[in-house]
Coordinates of C-alpha atoms in Angstrom, one line a residue:
M1 CA 96.7 -15.5 19.9
S2 CA 93.5 -15.4 17.9
I3 CA 92.7 -11.9 16.4
S4 CA 89.2 -11.2 15.1
I5 CA 87.5 -8.1 13.8
K6 CA 83.7 -7.7 14.4
P7 CA 81.1 -5.0 14.1
Y8 CA 81.0 -3.0 17.4
N9 CA 78.4 -4.0 19.9
T10 CA 77.2 -1.7 22.7
D11 CA 77.5 -4.7 25.0
H12 CA 81.2 -4.0 25.0
K13 CA 80.9 -0.4 26.1
G14 CA 82.4 -1.1 29.5
E15 CA 85.4 -2.8 28.0
L16 CA 85.8 0.1 25.5
V17 CA 85.9 2.6 28.4
K18 CA 88.7 0.6 30.0
L19 CA 90.5 0.4 26.7
L20 CA 90.3 4.2 26.2
D21 CA 91.6 4.8 29.7
F22 CA 94.4 2.2 29.2
C23 CA 95.4 4.0 26.0
H24 CA 95.2 7.4 27.7
E25 CA 92.5 8.5 25.2
D26 CA 89.7 10.9 25.9
H27 CA 86.1 9.6 25.6
T28 CA 85.3 11.4 22.4
S29 CA 84.8 8.0 20.7
L30 CA 81.9 7.2 23.0
H31 CA 80.1 10.4 21.9
I32 CA 80.8 9.6 18.2
L33 CA 79.4 6.1 18.6
N34 CA 76.1 7.7 19.8
S35 CA 76.0 10.5 17.1
P36 CA 73.8 10.5 14.1
G37 CA 76.8 10.9 11.9
L38 CA 78.3 7.5 12.7
K39 CA 78.8 5.4 9.6
F40 CA 80.1 2.2 11.2
A41 CA 82.4 0.9 13.9
Y42 CA 84.5 -2.3 14.3
S43 CA 86.0 -3.9 17.3
A44 CA 89.2 -6.0 17.4
F45 CA 89.5 -8.9 19.8
N46 CA 92.2 -11.2 21.0
D47 CA 90.0 -14.2 21.8
Q48 CA 87.4 -12.5 24.0
E49 CA 89.5 -9.5 25.0
L50 CA 88.7 -6.1 23.4
I51 CA 92.0 -4.8 22.1
G52 CA 91.1 -2.2 19.4
L53 CA 88.4 -0.1 17.8
A54 CA 87.9 1.6 14.5
L55 CA 85.0 4.0 13.8
A56 CA 84.0 6.2 10.9
W57 CA 81.6 9.1 10.8
T58 CA 80.6 12.1 8.7
S59 CA 80.1 15.8 9.4
S60 CA 77.4 18.1 8.0
I61 CA 79.9 21.0 8.1
H62 CA 82.6 19.1 6.1
P63 CA 80.7 16.6 4.0
N64 CA 83.5 15.9 1.6
C65 CA 85.3 13.3 3.6
T66 CA 84.7 10.3 6.0
Y67 CA 86.4 10.9 9.3
F68 CA 87.8 7.9 11.1
R69 CA 89.7 7.0 14.3
I70 CA 91.7 3.9 15.2
L71 CA 92.9 3.0 18.6
S72 CA 94.4 -0.2 20.0
N73 CA 96.0 -1.7 23.0
P74 CA 99.7 -1.0 22.4
D75 CA 100.5 -4.6 23.4
Y76 CA 98.8 -5.7 20.2
R77 CA 99.4 -4.2 16.7
V78 CA 96.0 -4.5 15.1
E79 CA 95.9 -1.0 13.6
E80 CA 96.6 -2.3 10.1
K81 CA 93.9 -4.9 10.3
L82 CA 91.4 -2.2 11.4
L83 CA 92.5 0.2 8.7
S84 CA 92.0 -2.5 6.1
K85 CA 88.5 -3.1 7.4
L86 CA 87.8 0.6 7.0
T87 CA 89.2 1.1 3.6
N88 CA 87.3 -1.9 2.2
D89 CA 83.9 -1.0 3.7
D90 CA 81.3 -0.1 1.0
K91 CA 79.8 2.6 3.3
V92 CA 82.8 4.8 2.8
E93 CA 81.7 7.2 0.0
A94 CA 84.3 10.0 0.4
P95 CA 88.0 10.1 1.1
L96 CA 89.1 9.0 4.6
Q97 CA 90.5 11.5 6.9
T98 CA 92.0 11.3 10.4
S99 CA 94.3 13.1 12.9
V100 CA 97.1 11.7 15.0
W101 CA 99.6 13.3 17.4
E102 CA 103.2 13.9 16.1
S103 CA 104.4 11.5 18.8
Q104 CA 102.3 8.6 17.4
E105 CA 105.0 7.5 15.0
H106 CA 103.6 4.0 14.4
L107 CA 100.2 5.4 13.2
R108 CA 102.0 8.1 11.1
H109 CA 104.0 5.4 9.4
L110 CA 100.9 3.2 8.9
Y111 CA 99.0 6.0 7.2
E112 CA 101.9 7.3 5.1
S113 CA 102.5 3.8 3.8
H114 CA 98.8 3.4 2.8
H115 CA 98.3 6.4 0.5
F116 CA 97.5 9.0 3.2
Q117 CA 98.9 12.5 2.8
E118 CA 99.4 15.2 5.5
I119 CA 97.2 18.2 4.8
R120 CA 97.9 20.3 8.0
R121 CA 99.1 20.4 11.5
T122 CA 97.1 21.8 14.4
Y123 CA 98.5 23.1 17.7
L124 CA 96.5 23.3 20.9
P125 CA 98.7 25.3 23.3
T126 CA 97.8 27.2 26.5
L127 CA 98.6 30.8 27.4
K128 CA 99.2 31.3 31.1
L129 CA 98.0 34.7 31.9
S130 CA 99.8 34.9 35.3
Q131 CA 103.1 34.8 33.4
L132 CA 102.1 37.7 31.1
D133 CA 102.6 41.5 31.4
V134 CA 99.0 42.3 30.8
P135 CA 98.8 44.7 27.9
G136 CA 97.1 48.0 28.3
P137 CA 94.4 49.2 25.9
T138 CA 95.4 49.8 22.4
T139 CA 94.7 53.4 21.5
H140 CA 96.9 54.0 18.4
T141 CA 94.8 51.9 16.0
P142 CA 92.8 53.8 13.4
Y143 CA 89.9 51.3 13.8
V144 CA 86.9 51.4 16.1
L145 CA 86.8 48.5 18.6
K146 CA 83.4 46.7 18.9
S147 CA 82.3 43.8 20.9
L148 CA 80.5 41.0 19.1
K149 CA 77.6 41.7 21.4
D150 CA 77.3 45.3 20.2
L151 CA 78.0 44.6 16.6
S152 CA 75.3 41.9 16.5
L153 CA 72.7 44.6 17.0
D154 CA 73.7 46.1 13.7
E155 CA 72.3 43.8 11.1
E156 CA 74.2 45.3 8.2
K157 CA 77.6 45.1 9.9
L158 CA 76.8 41.6 11.2
N159 CA 76.2 40.5 7.6
R160 CA 79.5 42.0 6.6
L161 CA 81.2 40.1 9.4
V162 CA 79.6 36.9 8.2
T163 CA 81.0 37.4 4.7
V164 CA 84.6 38.0 6.0
V165 CA 84.5 35.0 8.3
K166 CA 83.0 32.7 5.6
N167 CA 85.6 33.8 3.0
N168 CA 88.5 33.2 5.4
Y169 CA 87.2 29.9 6.6
E170 CA 86.7 28.6 3.1
R171 CA 90.1 29.9 2.0
T172 CA 91.9 28.0 4.8
H173 CA 90.0 24.7 4.3
L174 CA 90.5 24.0 0.6
A175 CA 91.8 20.5 1.2
N176 CA 88.6 19.6 3.0
P177 CA 86.0 22.0 1.7
V178 CA 83.2 23.3 4.0
A179 CA 79.5 22.7 3.1
K180 CA 77.5 25.3 1.2
L181 CA 75.9 27.1 4.2
D182 CA 73.6 30.1 4.1
D183 CA 74.3 33.3 6.0
D184 CA 71.9 32.4 8.8
Q185 CA 73.8 29.1 9.4
W186 CA 77.1 31.1 9.6
K187 CA 75.5 33.5 12.0
Q188 CA 74.5 30.6 14.2
M189 CA 78.1 29.4 14.4
I190 CA 79.5 32.8 15.1
L191 CA 76.8 33.6 17.8
A192 CA 77.0 30.1 19.2
E193 CA 75.9 29.4 22.8
D194 CA 79.4 29.2 24.1
T195 CA 80.6 32.4 22.4
T196 CA 81.5 35.1 24.8
L197 CA 79.8 37.9 23.0
D198 CA 81.2 40.8 25.1
G199 CA 84.8 39.2 25.0
S200 CA 84.8 38.7 21.2
Y201 CA 86.1 41.8 19.4
I202 CA 85.9 43.3 15.9
Y203 CA 87.8 46.2 14.4
V204 CA 85.4 48.3 12.3
D205 CA 86.9 50.6 9.6
R206 CA 84.0 53.0 8.8
D207 CA 81.5 50.7 7.3
N208 CA 83.9 47.8 6.8
I209 CA 85.0 44.9 8.9
A210 CA 88.8 45.1 9.3
A211 CA 89.5 42.2 11.7
Y212 CA 87.8 39.9 14.3
S213 CA 88.7 37.5 17.1
F214 CA 86.2 35.4 18.9
L215 CA 86.3 34.1 22.5
H216 CA 84.5 31.1 23.9
E217 CA 83.7 29.6 27.3
S218 CA 85.5 26.4 28.2
D219 CA 84.6 23.3 30.0
E220 CA 87.8 23.8 32.0
K221 CA 87.5 26.1 35.1
G222 CA 89.3 29.4 34.9
T223 CA 89.8 29.1 31.1
Y224 CA 88.7 30.7 27.9
E225 CA 89.2 29.4 24.4
L226 CA 90.2 31.5 21.4
G227 CA 87.9 31.0 18.4
W228 CA 88.1 32.1 14.8
C229 CA 90.2 35.1 14.0
G230 CA 91.1 36.9 10.8
V231 CA 91.2 40.1 8.7
A232 CA 89.3 41.2 5.7
E233 CA 91.1 41.3 2.3
G234 CA 93.3 44.4 2.1
Y235 CA 94.1 44.6 5.8
S236 CA 97.3 43.5 7.5
Q237 CA 97.1 40.4 9.7
D238 CA 99.4 42.0 12.3
I239 CA 96.5 43.8 13.7
I240 CA 95.0 40.6 15.0
P241 CA 97.3 40.4 18.1
T242 CA 96.0 43.8 19.2
L243 CA 92.5 42.3 19.4
I244 CA 93.9 39.3 21.4
N245 CA 95.4 41.9 23.8
H246 CA 91.9 43.2 24.5
Q247 CA 90.8 39.6 25.1
I248 CA 93.6 38.9 27.5
Q249 CA 92.7 42.1 29.4
Y250 CA 89.0 41.0 29.4
A251 CA 90.0 37.5 30.8
V252 CA 92.3 38.9 33.5
N253 CA 89.6 41.3 34.7
R254 CA 87.4 38.3 35.2
G255 CA 90.0 36.2 37.1
V256 CA 90.6 33.8 34.2
L257 CA 94.0 32.0 34.5
H258 CA 94.4 30.4 31.0
I259 CA 93.5 31.0 27.4
V260 CA 93.8 28.0 25.1
G261 CA 94.0 28.1 21.3
E262 CA 93.6 25.9 18.3
F263 CA 95.9 26.9 15.4
D264 CA 96.0 25.3 12.0
T265 CA 99.1 25.6 9.8
T266 CA 96.8 26.2 6.8
D267 CA 95.4 29.4 8.5
D268 CA 97.9 32.2 8.3
H269 CA 95.8 34.5 10.5
A270 CA 95.7 32.0 13.3
M271 CA 99.4 31.3 13.0
E272 CA 100.0 35.0 13.4
V273 CA 98.6 34.7 16.9
F274 CA 100.3 31.4 17.6
N275 CA 103.7 32.9 16.8
H276 CA 103.1 36.3 18.5
F277 CA 102.2 35.2 22.0
P278 CA 104.3 33.0 24.5
F279 CA 102.1 29.9 24.4
N280 CA 103.5 26.8 26.1
S281 CA 105.1 24.2 23.8
S282 CA 102.5 21.9 22.2
S283 CA 102.7 18.7 20.3
G284 CA 101.1 19.0 16.9
L285 CA 98.1 17.1 15.7
I286 CA 98.7 15.9 12.1
T287 CA 95.7 15.5 9.8
Y288 CA 96.0 12.9 7.1
R289 CA 93.7 12.5 4.1
E290 CA 93.4 9.6 1.8
V291 CA 94.7 10.2 -1.7
D292 CA 94.4 8.2 -4.9

């Protein structure tokens, strides 16, 4: 067996697709290889057979780390060789960061033994709406319910929503800080193309934003995705599930079968939703960050 590590060459794309499928990995790596944020990529070979890949990239939203991903044919243990190649590359200008599933014990051990520290876990469960007693409208709240579509027509309240969303996002991403973005950039993310404006809801308390929960279209048929949610300072996070109830009702009225979520353990507002609703069991995605 002759193992070699070489810079990735697009001539091996076909072999890479086969490796991804063999390892039951999605094709995200192919998109990263073609993205402007790609820093570098290395391939591992056993003689002429492609058996592994390591790639590193950066994000304009989170510029304070270098993201990376390692995958390999499980018949060969080349992860440590690929990690060594990454950690010694001069193009790495910020701490390395990656995510692995809880079940990937060999990768967890590798990173933990090479000065990587867990910074959060993320759960990606599904809520099956057919198994729910669909909640009725919430009428006992003291707040006014607004759709994001309606609220976006009020520039002053939209600006207040931006401030609350920005503050909550920054607070829950201290380990990997967000870039300095202006209000217009935050508005673009909130009002993204896939945001369901009339299915995203906000509680308004007179002139203040009390809480919000955004809903997004999904690539999966019959599915919506929960987006950012939170409350403003001074409001109880237990009002967030009542916004989700409105979104569940919105989805059911449109024949949607599933709602999926993404819940970080560093985000207490999101975890309120995760713990409140009967999502299916979900393996956690562990994010590791390189430490000195």
